[in-house]
Every structure is written in structure tokens, then in C-alpha cells.
Coordinates of C-alpha atoms in Angstrom, one line a residue:
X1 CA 43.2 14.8 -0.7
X2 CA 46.4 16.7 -2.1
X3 CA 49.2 15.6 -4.1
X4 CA 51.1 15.7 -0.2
X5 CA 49.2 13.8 1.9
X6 CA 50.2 10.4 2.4
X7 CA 48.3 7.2 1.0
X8 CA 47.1 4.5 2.9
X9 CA 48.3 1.2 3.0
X10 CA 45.1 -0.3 1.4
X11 CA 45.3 2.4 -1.4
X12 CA 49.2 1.2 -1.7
X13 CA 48.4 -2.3 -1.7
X14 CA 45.2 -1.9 -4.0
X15 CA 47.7 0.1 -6.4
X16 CA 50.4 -2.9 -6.9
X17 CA 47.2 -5.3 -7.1
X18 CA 46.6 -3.5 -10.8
X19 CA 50.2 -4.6 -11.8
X20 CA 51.6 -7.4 -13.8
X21 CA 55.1 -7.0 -14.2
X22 CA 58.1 -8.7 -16.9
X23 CA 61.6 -9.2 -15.3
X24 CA 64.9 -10.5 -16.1
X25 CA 65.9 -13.9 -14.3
X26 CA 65.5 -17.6 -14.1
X27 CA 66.5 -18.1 -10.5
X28 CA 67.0 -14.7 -8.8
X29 CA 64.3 -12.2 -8.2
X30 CA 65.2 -9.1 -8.7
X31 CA 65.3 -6.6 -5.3
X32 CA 63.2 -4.2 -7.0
X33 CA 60.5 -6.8 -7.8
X34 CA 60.9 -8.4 -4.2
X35 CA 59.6 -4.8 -3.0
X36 CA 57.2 -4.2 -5.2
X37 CA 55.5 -7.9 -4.3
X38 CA 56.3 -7.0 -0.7
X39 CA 53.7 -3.7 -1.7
X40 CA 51.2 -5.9 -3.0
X41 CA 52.1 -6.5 -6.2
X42 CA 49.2 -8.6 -8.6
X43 CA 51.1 -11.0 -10.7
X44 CA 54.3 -11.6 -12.8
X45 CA 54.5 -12.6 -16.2
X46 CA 57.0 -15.2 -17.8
X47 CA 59.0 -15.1 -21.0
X48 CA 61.5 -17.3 -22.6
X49 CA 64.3 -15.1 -20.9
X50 CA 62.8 -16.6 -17.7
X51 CA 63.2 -20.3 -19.3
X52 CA 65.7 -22.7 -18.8
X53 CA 64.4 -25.8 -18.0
X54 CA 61.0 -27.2 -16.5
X55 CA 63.4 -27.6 -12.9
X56 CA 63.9 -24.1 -13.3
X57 CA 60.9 -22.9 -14.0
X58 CA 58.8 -24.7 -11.0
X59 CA 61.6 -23.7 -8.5
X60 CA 61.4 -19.8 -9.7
X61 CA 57.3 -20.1 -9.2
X62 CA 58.2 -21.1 -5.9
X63 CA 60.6 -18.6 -4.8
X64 CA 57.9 -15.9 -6.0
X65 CA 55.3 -17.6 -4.3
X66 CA 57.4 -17.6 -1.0
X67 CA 57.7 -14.1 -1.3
X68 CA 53.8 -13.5 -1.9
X69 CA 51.3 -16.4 -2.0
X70 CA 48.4 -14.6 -3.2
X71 CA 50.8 -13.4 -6.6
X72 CA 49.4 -14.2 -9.6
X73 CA 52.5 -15.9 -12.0
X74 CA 50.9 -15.7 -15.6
X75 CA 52.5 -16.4 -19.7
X76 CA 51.0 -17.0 -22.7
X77 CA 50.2 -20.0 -23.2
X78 CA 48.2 -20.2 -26.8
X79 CA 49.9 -23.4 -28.6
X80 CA 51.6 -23.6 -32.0
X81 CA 54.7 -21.9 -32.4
X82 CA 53.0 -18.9 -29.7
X83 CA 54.8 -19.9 -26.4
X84 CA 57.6 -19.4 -24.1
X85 CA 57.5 -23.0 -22.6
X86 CA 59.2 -25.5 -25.3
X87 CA 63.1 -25.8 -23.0
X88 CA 60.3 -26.3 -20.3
X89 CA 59.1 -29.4 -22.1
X90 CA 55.8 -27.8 -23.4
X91 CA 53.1 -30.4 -24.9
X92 CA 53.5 -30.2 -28.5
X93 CA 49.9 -28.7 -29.8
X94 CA 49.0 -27.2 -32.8
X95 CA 48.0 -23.1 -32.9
X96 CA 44.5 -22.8 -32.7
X97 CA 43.8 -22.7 -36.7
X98 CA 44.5 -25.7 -37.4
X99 CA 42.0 -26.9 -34.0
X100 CA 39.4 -25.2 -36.0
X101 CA 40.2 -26.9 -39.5
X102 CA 40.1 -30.1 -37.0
X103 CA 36.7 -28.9 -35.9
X104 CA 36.2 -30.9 -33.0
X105 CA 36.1 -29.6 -29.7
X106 CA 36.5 -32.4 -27.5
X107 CA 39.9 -32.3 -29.3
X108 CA 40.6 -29.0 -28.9
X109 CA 39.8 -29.5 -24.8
X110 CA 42.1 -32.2 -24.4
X111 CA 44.9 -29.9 -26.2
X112 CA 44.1 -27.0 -24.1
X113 CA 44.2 -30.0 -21.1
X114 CA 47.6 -30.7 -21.8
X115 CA 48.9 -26.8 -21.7
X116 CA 46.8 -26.5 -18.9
X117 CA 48.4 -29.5 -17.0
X118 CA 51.6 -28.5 -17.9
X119 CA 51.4 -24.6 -16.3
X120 CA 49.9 -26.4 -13.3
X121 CA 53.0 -28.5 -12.6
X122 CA 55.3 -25.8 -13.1
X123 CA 53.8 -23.5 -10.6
X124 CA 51.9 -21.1 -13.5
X125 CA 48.5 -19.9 -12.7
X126 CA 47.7 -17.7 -15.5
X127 CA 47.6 -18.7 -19.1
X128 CA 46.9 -15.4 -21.3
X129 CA 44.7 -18.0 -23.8
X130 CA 42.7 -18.5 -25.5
X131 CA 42.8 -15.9 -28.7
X132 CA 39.3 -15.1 -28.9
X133 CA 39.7 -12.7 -32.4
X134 CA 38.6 -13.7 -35.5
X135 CA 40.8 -13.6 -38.8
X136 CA 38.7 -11.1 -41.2
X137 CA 41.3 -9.7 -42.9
X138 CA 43.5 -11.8 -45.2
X139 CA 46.0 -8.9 -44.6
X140 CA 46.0 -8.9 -40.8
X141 CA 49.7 -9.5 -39.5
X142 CA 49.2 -10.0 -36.0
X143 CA 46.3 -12.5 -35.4
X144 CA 46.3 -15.1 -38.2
X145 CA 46.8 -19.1 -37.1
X146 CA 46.5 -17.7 -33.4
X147 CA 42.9 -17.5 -34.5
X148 CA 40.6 -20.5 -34.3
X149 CA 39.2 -19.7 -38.0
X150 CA 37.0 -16.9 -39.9
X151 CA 33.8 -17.5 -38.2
X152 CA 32.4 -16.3 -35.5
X153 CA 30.6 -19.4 -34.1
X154 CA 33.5 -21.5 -34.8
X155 CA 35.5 -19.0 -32.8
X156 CA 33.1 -19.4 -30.1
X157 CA 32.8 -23.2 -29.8
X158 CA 36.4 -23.6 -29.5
X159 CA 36.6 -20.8 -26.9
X160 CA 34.3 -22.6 -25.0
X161 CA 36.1 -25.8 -25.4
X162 CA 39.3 -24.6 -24.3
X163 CA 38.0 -22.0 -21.3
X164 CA 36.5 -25.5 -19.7
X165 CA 39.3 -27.9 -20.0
X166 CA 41.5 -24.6 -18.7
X167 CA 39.0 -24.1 -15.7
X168 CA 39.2 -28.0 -14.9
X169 CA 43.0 -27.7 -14.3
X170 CA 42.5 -24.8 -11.8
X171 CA 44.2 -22.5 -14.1
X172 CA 43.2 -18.9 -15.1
X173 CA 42.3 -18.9 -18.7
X174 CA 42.0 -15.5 -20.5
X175 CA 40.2 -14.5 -23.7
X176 CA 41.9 -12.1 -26.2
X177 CA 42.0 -9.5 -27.6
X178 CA 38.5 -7.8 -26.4
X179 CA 36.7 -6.5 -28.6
X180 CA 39.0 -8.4 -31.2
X181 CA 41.9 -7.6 -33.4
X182 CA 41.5 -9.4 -36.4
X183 CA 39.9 -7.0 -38.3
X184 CA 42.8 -4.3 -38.5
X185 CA 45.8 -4.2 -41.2
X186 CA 48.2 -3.1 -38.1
X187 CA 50.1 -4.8 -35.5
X188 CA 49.2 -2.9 -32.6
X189 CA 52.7 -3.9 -31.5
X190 CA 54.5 -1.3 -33.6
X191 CA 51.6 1.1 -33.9
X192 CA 48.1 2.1 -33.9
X193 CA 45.6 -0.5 -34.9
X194 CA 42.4 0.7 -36.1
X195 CA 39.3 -1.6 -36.9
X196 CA 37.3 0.5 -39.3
X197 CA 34.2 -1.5 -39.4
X198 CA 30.4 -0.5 -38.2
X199 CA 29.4 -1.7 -35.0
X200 CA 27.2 -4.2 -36.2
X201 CA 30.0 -6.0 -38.1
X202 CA 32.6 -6.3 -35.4
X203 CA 33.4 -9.9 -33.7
X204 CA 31.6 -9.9 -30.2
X205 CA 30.1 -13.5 -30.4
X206 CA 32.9 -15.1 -29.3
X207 CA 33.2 -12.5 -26.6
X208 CA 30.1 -13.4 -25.6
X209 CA 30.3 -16.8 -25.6
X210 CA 33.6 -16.8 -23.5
X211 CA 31.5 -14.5 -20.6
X212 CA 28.7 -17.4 -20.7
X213 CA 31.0 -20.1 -20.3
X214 CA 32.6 -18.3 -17.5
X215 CA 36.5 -16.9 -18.1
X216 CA 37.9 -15.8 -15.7
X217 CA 39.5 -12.9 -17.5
X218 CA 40.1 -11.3 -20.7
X219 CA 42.6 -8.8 -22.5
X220 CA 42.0 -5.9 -23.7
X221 CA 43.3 -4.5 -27.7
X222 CA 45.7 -1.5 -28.5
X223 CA 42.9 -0.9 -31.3
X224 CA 40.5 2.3 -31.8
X225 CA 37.5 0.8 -33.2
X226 CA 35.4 4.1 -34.7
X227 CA 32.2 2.6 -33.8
X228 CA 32.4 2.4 -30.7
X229 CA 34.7 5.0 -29.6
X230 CA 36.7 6.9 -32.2
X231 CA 39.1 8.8 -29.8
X232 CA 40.4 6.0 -27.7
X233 CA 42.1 2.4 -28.2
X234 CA 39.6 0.1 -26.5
X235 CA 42.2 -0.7 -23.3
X236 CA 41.5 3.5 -22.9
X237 CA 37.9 3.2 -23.8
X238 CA 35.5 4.0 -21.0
X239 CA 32.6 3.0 -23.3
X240 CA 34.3 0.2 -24.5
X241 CA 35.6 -1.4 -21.3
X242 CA 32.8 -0.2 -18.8
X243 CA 29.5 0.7 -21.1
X244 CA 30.1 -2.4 -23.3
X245 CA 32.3 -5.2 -21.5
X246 CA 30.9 -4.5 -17.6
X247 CA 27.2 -2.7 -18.6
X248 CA 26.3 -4.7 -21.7
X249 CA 28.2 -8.0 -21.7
X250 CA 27.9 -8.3 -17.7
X251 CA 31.5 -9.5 -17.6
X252 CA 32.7 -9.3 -14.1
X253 CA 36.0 -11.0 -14.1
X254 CA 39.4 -9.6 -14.1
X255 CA 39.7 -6.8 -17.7
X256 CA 43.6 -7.2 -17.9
X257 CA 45.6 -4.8 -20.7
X258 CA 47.6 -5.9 -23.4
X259 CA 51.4 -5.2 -22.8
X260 CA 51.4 -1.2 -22.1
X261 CA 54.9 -1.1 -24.0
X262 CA 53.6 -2.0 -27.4
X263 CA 53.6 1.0 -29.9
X264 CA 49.8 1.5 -29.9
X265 CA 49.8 2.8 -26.5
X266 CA 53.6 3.6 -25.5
X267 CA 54.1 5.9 -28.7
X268 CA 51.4 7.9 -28.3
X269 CA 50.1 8.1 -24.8
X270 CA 54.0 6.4 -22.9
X271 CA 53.5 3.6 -20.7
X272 CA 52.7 5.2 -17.2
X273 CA 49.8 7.3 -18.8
X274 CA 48.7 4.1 -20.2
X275 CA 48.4 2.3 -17.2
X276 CA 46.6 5.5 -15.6
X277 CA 44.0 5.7 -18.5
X278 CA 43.3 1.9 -18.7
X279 CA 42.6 1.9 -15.2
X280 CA 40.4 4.6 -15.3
X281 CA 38.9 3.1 -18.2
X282 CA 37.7 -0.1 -16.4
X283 CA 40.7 -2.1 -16.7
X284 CA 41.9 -4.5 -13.2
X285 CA 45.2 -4.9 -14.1
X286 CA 47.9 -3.4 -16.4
X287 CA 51.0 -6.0 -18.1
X288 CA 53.9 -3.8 -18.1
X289 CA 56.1 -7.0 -19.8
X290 CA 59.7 -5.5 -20.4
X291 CA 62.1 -6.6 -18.1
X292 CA 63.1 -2.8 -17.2
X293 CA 61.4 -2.5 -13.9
X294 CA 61.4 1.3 -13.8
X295 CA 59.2 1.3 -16.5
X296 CA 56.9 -0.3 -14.0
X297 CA 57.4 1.2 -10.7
X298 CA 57.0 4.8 -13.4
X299 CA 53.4 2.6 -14.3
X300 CA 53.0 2.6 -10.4
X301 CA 53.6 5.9 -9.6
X302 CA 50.9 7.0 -12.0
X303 CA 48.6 4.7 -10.6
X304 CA 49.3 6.3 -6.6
X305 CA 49.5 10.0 -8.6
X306 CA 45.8 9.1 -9.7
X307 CA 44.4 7.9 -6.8
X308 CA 45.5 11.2 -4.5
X309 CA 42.9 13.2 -7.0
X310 CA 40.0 11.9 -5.0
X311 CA 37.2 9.6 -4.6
X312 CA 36.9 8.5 -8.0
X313 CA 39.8 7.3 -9.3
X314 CA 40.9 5.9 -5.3
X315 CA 37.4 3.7 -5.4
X316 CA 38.1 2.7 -9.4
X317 CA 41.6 1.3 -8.2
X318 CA 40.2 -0.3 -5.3
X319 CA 37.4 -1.8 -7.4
X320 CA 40.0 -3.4 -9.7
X321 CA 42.7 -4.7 -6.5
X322 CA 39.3 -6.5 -5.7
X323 CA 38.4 -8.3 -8.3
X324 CA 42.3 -9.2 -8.5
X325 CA 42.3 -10.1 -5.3
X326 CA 39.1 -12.3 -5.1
X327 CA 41.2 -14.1 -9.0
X328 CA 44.0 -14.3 -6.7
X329 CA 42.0 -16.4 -4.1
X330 CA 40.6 -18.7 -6.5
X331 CA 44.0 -19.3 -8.9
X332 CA 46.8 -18.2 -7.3
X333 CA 48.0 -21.5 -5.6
X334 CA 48.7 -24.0 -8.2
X335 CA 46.7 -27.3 -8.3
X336 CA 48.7 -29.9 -5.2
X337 CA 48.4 -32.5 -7.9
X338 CA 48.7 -32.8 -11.5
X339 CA 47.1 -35.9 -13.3
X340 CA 49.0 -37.0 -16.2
X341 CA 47.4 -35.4 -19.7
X342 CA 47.4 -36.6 -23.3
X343 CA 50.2 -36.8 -24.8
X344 CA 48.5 -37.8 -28.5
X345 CA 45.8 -35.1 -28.6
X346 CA 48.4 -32.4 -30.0
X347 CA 49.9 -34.5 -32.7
X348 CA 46.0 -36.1 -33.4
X349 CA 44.8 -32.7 -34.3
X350 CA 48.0 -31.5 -36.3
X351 CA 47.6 -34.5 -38.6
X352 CA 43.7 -34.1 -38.9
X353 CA 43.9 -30.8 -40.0
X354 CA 47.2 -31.5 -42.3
X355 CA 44.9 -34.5 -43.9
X356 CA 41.6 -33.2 -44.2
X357 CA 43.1 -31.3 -47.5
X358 CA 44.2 -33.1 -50.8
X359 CA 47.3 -34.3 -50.4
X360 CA 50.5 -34.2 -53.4
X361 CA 52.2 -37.8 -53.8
X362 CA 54.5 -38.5 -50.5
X363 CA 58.1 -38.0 -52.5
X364 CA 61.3 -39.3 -50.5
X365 CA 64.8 -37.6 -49.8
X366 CA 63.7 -34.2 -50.9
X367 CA 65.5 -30.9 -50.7
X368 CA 63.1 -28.7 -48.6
X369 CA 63.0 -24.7 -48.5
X370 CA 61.4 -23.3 -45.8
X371 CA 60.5 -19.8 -46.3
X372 CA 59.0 -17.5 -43.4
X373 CA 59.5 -14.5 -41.5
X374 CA 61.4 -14.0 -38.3
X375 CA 60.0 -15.3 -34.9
X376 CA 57.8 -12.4 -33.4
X377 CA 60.1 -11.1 -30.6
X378 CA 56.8 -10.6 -28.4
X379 CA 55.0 -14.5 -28.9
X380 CA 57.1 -16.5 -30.6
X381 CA 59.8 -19.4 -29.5
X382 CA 61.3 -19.9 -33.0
X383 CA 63.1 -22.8 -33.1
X384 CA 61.4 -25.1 -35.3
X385 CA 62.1 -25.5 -38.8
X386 CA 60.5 -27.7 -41.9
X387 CA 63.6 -29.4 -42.8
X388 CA 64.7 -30.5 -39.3
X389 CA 60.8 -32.3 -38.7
X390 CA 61.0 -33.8 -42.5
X391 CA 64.6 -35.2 -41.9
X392 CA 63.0 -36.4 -38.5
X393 CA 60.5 -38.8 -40.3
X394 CA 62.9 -38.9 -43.7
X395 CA 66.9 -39.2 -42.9
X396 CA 67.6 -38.8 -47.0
X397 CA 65.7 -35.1 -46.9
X398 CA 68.0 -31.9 -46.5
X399 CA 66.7 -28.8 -46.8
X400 CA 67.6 -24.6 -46.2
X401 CA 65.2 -22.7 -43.5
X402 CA 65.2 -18.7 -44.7
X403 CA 63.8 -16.3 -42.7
X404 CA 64.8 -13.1 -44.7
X405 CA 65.2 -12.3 -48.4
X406 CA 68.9 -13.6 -49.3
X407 CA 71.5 -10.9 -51.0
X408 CA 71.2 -12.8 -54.2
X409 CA 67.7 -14.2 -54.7
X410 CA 68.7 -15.0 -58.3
X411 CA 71.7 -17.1 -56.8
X412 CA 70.0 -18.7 -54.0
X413 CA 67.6 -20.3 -56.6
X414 CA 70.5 -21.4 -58.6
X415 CA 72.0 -23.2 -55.8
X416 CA 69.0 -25.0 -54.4
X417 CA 68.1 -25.9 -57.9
X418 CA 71.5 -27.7 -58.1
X419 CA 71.4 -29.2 -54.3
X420 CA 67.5 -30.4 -55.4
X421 CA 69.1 -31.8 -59.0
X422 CA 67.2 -35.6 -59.5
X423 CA 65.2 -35.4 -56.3
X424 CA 61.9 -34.0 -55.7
X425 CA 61.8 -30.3 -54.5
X426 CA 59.7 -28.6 -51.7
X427 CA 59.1 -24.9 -51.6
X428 CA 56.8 -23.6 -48.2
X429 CA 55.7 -20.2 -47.3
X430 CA 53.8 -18.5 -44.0
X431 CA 52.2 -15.8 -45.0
X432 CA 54.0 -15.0 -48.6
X433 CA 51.1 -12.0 -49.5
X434 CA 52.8 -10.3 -46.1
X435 CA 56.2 -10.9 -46.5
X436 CA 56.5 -11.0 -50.5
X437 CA 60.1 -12.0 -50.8
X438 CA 58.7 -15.5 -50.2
X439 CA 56.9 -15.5 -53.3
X440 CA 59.3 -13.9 -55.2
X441 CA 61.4 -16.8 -54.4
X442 CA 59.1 -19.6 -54.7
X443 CA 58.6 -18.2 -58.6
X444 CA 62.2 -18.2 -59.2
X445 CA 62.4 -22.0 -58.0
X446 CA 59.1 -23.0 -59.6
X447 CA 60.6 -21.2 -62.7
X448 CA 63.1 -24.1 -63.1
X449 CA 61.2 -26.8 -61.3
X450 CA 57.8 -26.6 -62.0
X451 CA 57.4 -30.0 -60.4
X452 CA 58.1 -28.4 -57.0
X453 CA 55.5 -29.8 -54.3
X454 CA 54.6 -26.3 -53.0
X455 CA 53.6 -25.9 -49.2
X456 CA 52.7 -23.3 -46.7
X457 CA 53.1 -22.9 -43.0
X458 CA 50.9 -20.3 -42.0
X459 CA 47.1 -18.8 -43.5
X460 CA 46.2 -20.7 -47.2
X461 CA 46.7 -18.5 -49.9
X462 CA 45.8 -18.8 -53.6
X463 CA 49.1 -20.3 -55.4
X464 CA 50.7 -21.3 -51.9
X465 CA 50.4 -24.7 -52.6
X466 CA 48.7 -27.7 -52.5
X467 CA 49.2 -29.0 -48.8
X468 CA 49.6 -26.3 -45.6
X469 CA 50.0 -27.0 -41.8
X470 CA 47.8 -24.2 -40.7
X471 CA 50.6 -23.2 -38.4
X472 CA 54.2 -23.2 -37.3
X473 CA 54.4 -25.1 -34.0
X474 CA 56.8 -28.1 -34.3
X475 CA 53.8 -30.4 -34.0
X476 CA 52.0 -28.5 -37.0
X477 CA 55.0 -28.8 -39.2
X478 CA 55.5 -32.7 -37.8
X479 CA 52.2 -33.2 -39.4
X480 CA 53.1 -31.3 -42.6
X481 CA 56.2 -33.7 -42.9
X482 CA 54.6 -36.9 -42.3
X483 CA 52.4 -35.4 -45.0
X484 CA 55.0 -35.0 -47.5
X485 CA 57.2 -37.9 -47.1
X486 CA 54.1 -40.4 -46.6
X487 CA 55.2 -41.3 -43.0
X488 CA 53.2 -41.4 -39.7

């Protein structure tokens, strides 16, 4: 076959299966998406951009379904503050940290129910969740409360907890980020993530355990793991993919790629290459999620360029389009009906794992400062704050949310010190040892109050505080609230 000769229509189709593609829109489709669907096209995934409204959201599902039946529509979909649903009326659950400082997962299934339930009756019938990684590194900026703890099997009885409840919905769950990303000091995001550790230290159980309880799919990481293949990120990785996912772990199911636009593969290898390599690797589909669509039909083009070399890389491609396609048959209408789910089992967690720590004396009409970083562009919805859940439960509470370092740190003290003059003060942090600012702050304020009740939002740290939410979804800093004024 030569770079000339036309493809077939099954080698066109089985090309556009491989794809999952972003877009701008919450009630058009685009005409360049329309074709590419028209070609075959695997799945779609949502972002807040694509968000207005639950309405909205269930109407665009069903435009894109007219267009295609068999397309997969897909988010993530992990809880806390990591979601894209909230103007869609998502359930309020807690990330998945504080499920495992809950420990109980009968809990955790009915929380993963109620996202589930939720995708169902807007037409979604991919949730990229649940993480599978665990958090071994206290400096590891990208995984943290999206992780269900530091242990392995802890990790793995959650998993399993969650892939059911997921499965019983109808819905697609996916486990993430094979073979793990929590034990790098890099957001694979912004660059290359490495995981330095031998082989026999690395994360697989919960891997494993996800496989045996039957996911559907997982997700590759952007991270080169020397063990097991020192010149490739895994999504590249022949051995890791094929020889260990496929050949060792006998998944079968649907290898999807992390987002090909994140640094760790677009700066050093560009997007289209990416999507050729992780193909070729043993990857089914590639997620090109930016909203340019060239930067996908360029992702295409690679994939048609690869499979006019020959036999092998035309029969890996049509490998993948059929384990998409046989996903497809099994997820991609979404369930007729949706039972009602449980509307408790995200707030019941939040405040189990807020309370199963010593708590300071409830103090009322507090000033609150709510230190932490800005919303990851990528995950996060960002619109909840401390002081806005502590006013909701107190009405005398005010409060300052901060997500940068001010101009005048020395100043910003001052003033709060003077708004928080005779009434108890509250200082939290999410993740102060990675953004330092925070705790620069927090000292200048405990400097003059050293009565401050001292709180944090996101991993437990030494000196953080005495009562943490594990997490900043709006039901994890509900419970921290409640926790602080005595309420609930």
C-alpha cells in the first residue's frame, strides 16, 4: 500500500473510531465535528464551556446522538471540586479522599450512584472515573484528594466500590491514570512526569483490582516510569500498554489516552504524533480535548498516514475501532430510565470524614480566610469558597477567599486582623507546602492571633491545622463549616 492509494471505508471509519474529540458549543455542533461523526467518529468529551444548564446539556447529548447513535459522549466525572457538571445540577459528593478517610464502601457506591445517575439523565455515557493512582508523594501536585488515600488496598476497595455502582447505572466507568501518577513530583499537564521508582514499588494493585472487577476502560499517564520503559511515557509504551496492561494484566477493555494536548506529550512529541504513537502502542482511543478541531482532524490525519504503511499498523487501528465499537454497543445509548439516587450519601460522607478528626471548639460569627490556589483549568469548576458555605450555616461569619499571594502580604494581615478584631479567626490552606505563599500568610496572621482556629482544604500537612475537609468540593467544605460553627 502507498502513501497514494486510497483507504477504504472500514480503514476510514476504524480511524475516527480511535478519536475522542473537545469542542466549543452548548447547543450547536460544530460542521467540522458533524463530519468527522458522519466518518465514524468514537466519542465526544464535555467541559464546563459545553455547560449551561442540565436542559442544555441533555438536549446537546441528543443532538449528537441524532447525528451518530453509536457516539460515545464522555466527562470527567470524579467528585469534589473535579467536575464540569455543577450549572448542570451535579450531586454534591466529596473527592475521593475524603471517601477513603470515610472508609466505607457501600458509601462510596452510593456516591459514585448518584454521579452515575446523574450522567445517565443527561444523556452522558462515559465518566472518565474513578482515579485509580495512589498519593505517594507528599509533593505530587496533580493527584492529591482525587486519590482515594496512600494505600494500595484502600485504593483498590474503593475502586471496586465505585466501578460497580458505575456499571449498575449502565455508564462506562474508567480507571486512571494506568500505571499511576501519584508517585511523580510533575504535572504531566505542563511537562514530563517521571515516576522514578523500581518496578516492584510502583501502584498496580488497584490496577488490578479495577481489571477483576471488570472496568470497562482505563486511561493511560503522560509519565515515563524507568522501570518499565525508560524511553517512552506509558500512553507511548509498547511494553507498558501491550506487554503489561493486555499480556500481563489481561485487560481487554477500551486503553483510552490522557488528553494528547497536555505538555508531557504535545511538547515533546506534538499532538498528531502522539495519537500515532499511542495507537501503535496499544492504545483504543486518543482524547484530543481542546476545542480547536484542527488539532484533531491533524490527530486524524496521522492516524490514516499510519495505516497506509501496511498491515500492521492498518490491523492495530482496526483492533482498537473494535473494541470501541463493541464499548459503543454496550454504553452508548443512555439508560431509558433513571431511578431517583441518594441525595444524603454525598453530604453523609463529607461530614464522616470532617468528624472522624479532633475537632477545635465550634466558634460563631467568625472572619474566615480561605487560602488556595487557582482552579486547575483542565479539572476543576472553581466556584466554591469557605466563606460563602460558613455564612451558609452561620449568617454573622464574613470571610476573604485568596487564591494568589496579595501585593502586600504584610498589609493583607493587618486588615484581616482588624476585620477579625473581638471575634474568632479562621485561617485554611490546600496544599500550603505547594503553593507557600499560603503559609507565609497563615504565619503573619497566627503572628497576631495565635488563637486562630487553623484549617485546610486539601492533603493534611504538619502545622495546617487542627480540622481539614480532605477536599474542595462544595459538599467537602459544607462539612468543614458545619464543623467550625457547630451546625449540622
Amino acid at each position: 500500500m502507498t502513501h497514494s492509494e486510497p483507504l477504504s471505508a472500514e480503514s476510514d471509519e476504524a480511524a475516527h473510531r480511535c478519536l475522542v474529540a473537545g469542542f466549543d458549543g452548548t447547543t450547536t455542533v460544530p460542521d467540522t465535528l458533524k463530519r468527522l461523526i458522519d466518518r465514524g467518529l468514537g466519542g465526544v468529551i464535555l467541559f464546563t464551556r459545553n455547560v449551561r444548564d442540565a436542559a442544555q446539556v441533555r438536549e446537546l447529548t441528543d443532538t449528537l446522538r441524532a447525528l451518530r447513535p453509536d457516539l460515545l459522549v464522555a466527562i470527567d466525572n470524579e467528585g469534589g471540586g473535579i467536575g464540569h457538571l455543577v450549572r448542570a445540577g451535579a450531586p454534591d459528593v466529596p473527592g475521593n479522599w475524603a471517601l477513603g478517610v470515610a472508609d466505607d464502601p457501600e458509601l462510596t457506591g452510593r456516591c459514585a450512584d448518584a454521579l452515575a445517575g446523574h450522567l445517565a439523565g443527561l444523556g452522558i455515557s462515559v465518566s472518565y472515573a474513578p482515579v485509580a493512582d495512589v498519593q505517594g508523594r507528599p509533593d505530587n501536585p496533580i493527584v492529591r484528594t482525587r486519590s482515594f488515600g496512600p494505600e494500595p488496598e484502600l485504593v483498590a476497595r474503593h475502586l471496586r466500590a465505585w466501578i460497580t455502582a458505575t456499571e449498575a447505572r449502565g455508564i462506562a466507568s474508567c480507571a486512571k491514570h494506568f500505571p499511576g501518577h501519584g508517585g511523580t513530583r510533575t504535572d504531566s499537564h505542563h511537562d514530563t512526569a517521571v515516576d522514578p521508582r523500581p518496578r516492584q514499588e510502583l501502584d498496580l494493585a488497584p490496577f488490578r483490582a479495577a481489571v477483576d472487577a471488570g472496568v470497562p476502560m482505563l486511561m493511560s499517564a503522560h509519565v515515563v516510569f524507568p522501570a518499565l520503559d525508560p524511553d517512552h511515557p506509558a500512553t507511548l509504551s509498547p511494553r507498558i500498554l501491550t506487554g503489561l496492561l493486555r499480556d500481563e494484566l489481561g485487560f481487554d477493555g477500551v486503553l483510552v489516552s490522557d488528553a494528547l494536548e497536555m505538555k508531557a506529550i504535545s511538547g515533546r512529541y506534538g499532538e498528531a504524533a502522539g495519537a500515532r504513537l499511542a495507537l501503535a502502542a496499544g492504545a483504543d482511543q486518543v482524547i484530543v480535548a481542546v476545542p480547536d478541531l484542527e488539532t484533531t482532524l491533524a490527530c486524524r490525519d496521522a492516524v490514516l498516514d499510519a495505516i497506509r504503511t501496511g498491515p500492521p499498523a492498518r490491523q492495530r487501528v482496526t483492533e482498537a475501532a473494535g473494541r470501541v465499537r463493541r464499548l459503543a454497543e454496550r454504553y452508548a445509548a443512555p439508560s431509558a430510565a433513571v431511578r431517583d439516587w441518594d441525595d444524603g450519601a454525598g453530604r453523609e460522607a463529607a461530614r464522616r470524614a470532617v468528624r472522624a478528626q479532633a475537632l477545635p471548639r465550634p466558634v460563631r460569627g467568625a472572619h474566615v480566610v480561605d487560602l488556595f490556589p487557582p482552579p486547575h483549568p483542565a479539572l476543576n469548576w472553581g466556584g466554591e469558597d469557605l466563606p460563602a458555605e460558613l455564612r451558609a450555616v452561620d449568617p454573622t461569619a464574613t470571610g476573604t477567599a485568596l487564591t494568589r499571594e496579595p501585593a502586600d502580604p504584610e498589609g493583607f494581615a493587618e486588615e484581616v486582623l482588624r476585620l477579625a478584631e473581638g471575634r474568632p479567626l479562621v485561617v485554611a490552606v490546600c496544599d500550603a507546602r505547594l503553593h507557600p505563599w499560603q503559609a507565609r500568610l497563615r504565619d503573619l496572621l497566627l503572628a497576631g492571633r495565635p488563637d486562630t482556629v487553623r484549617a485546610s482544604t486539601g492533603l493534611p500537612e504538619p502545622g495546617d491545622g487542627t480540622v481539614c475537609s480532605y477536599g474542595r468540593g462544595r459538599v467537602n467544605l459544607r462539612a468543614l463549616a458545619e464543623a467550625v460553627a457547630g451546625a449540622g
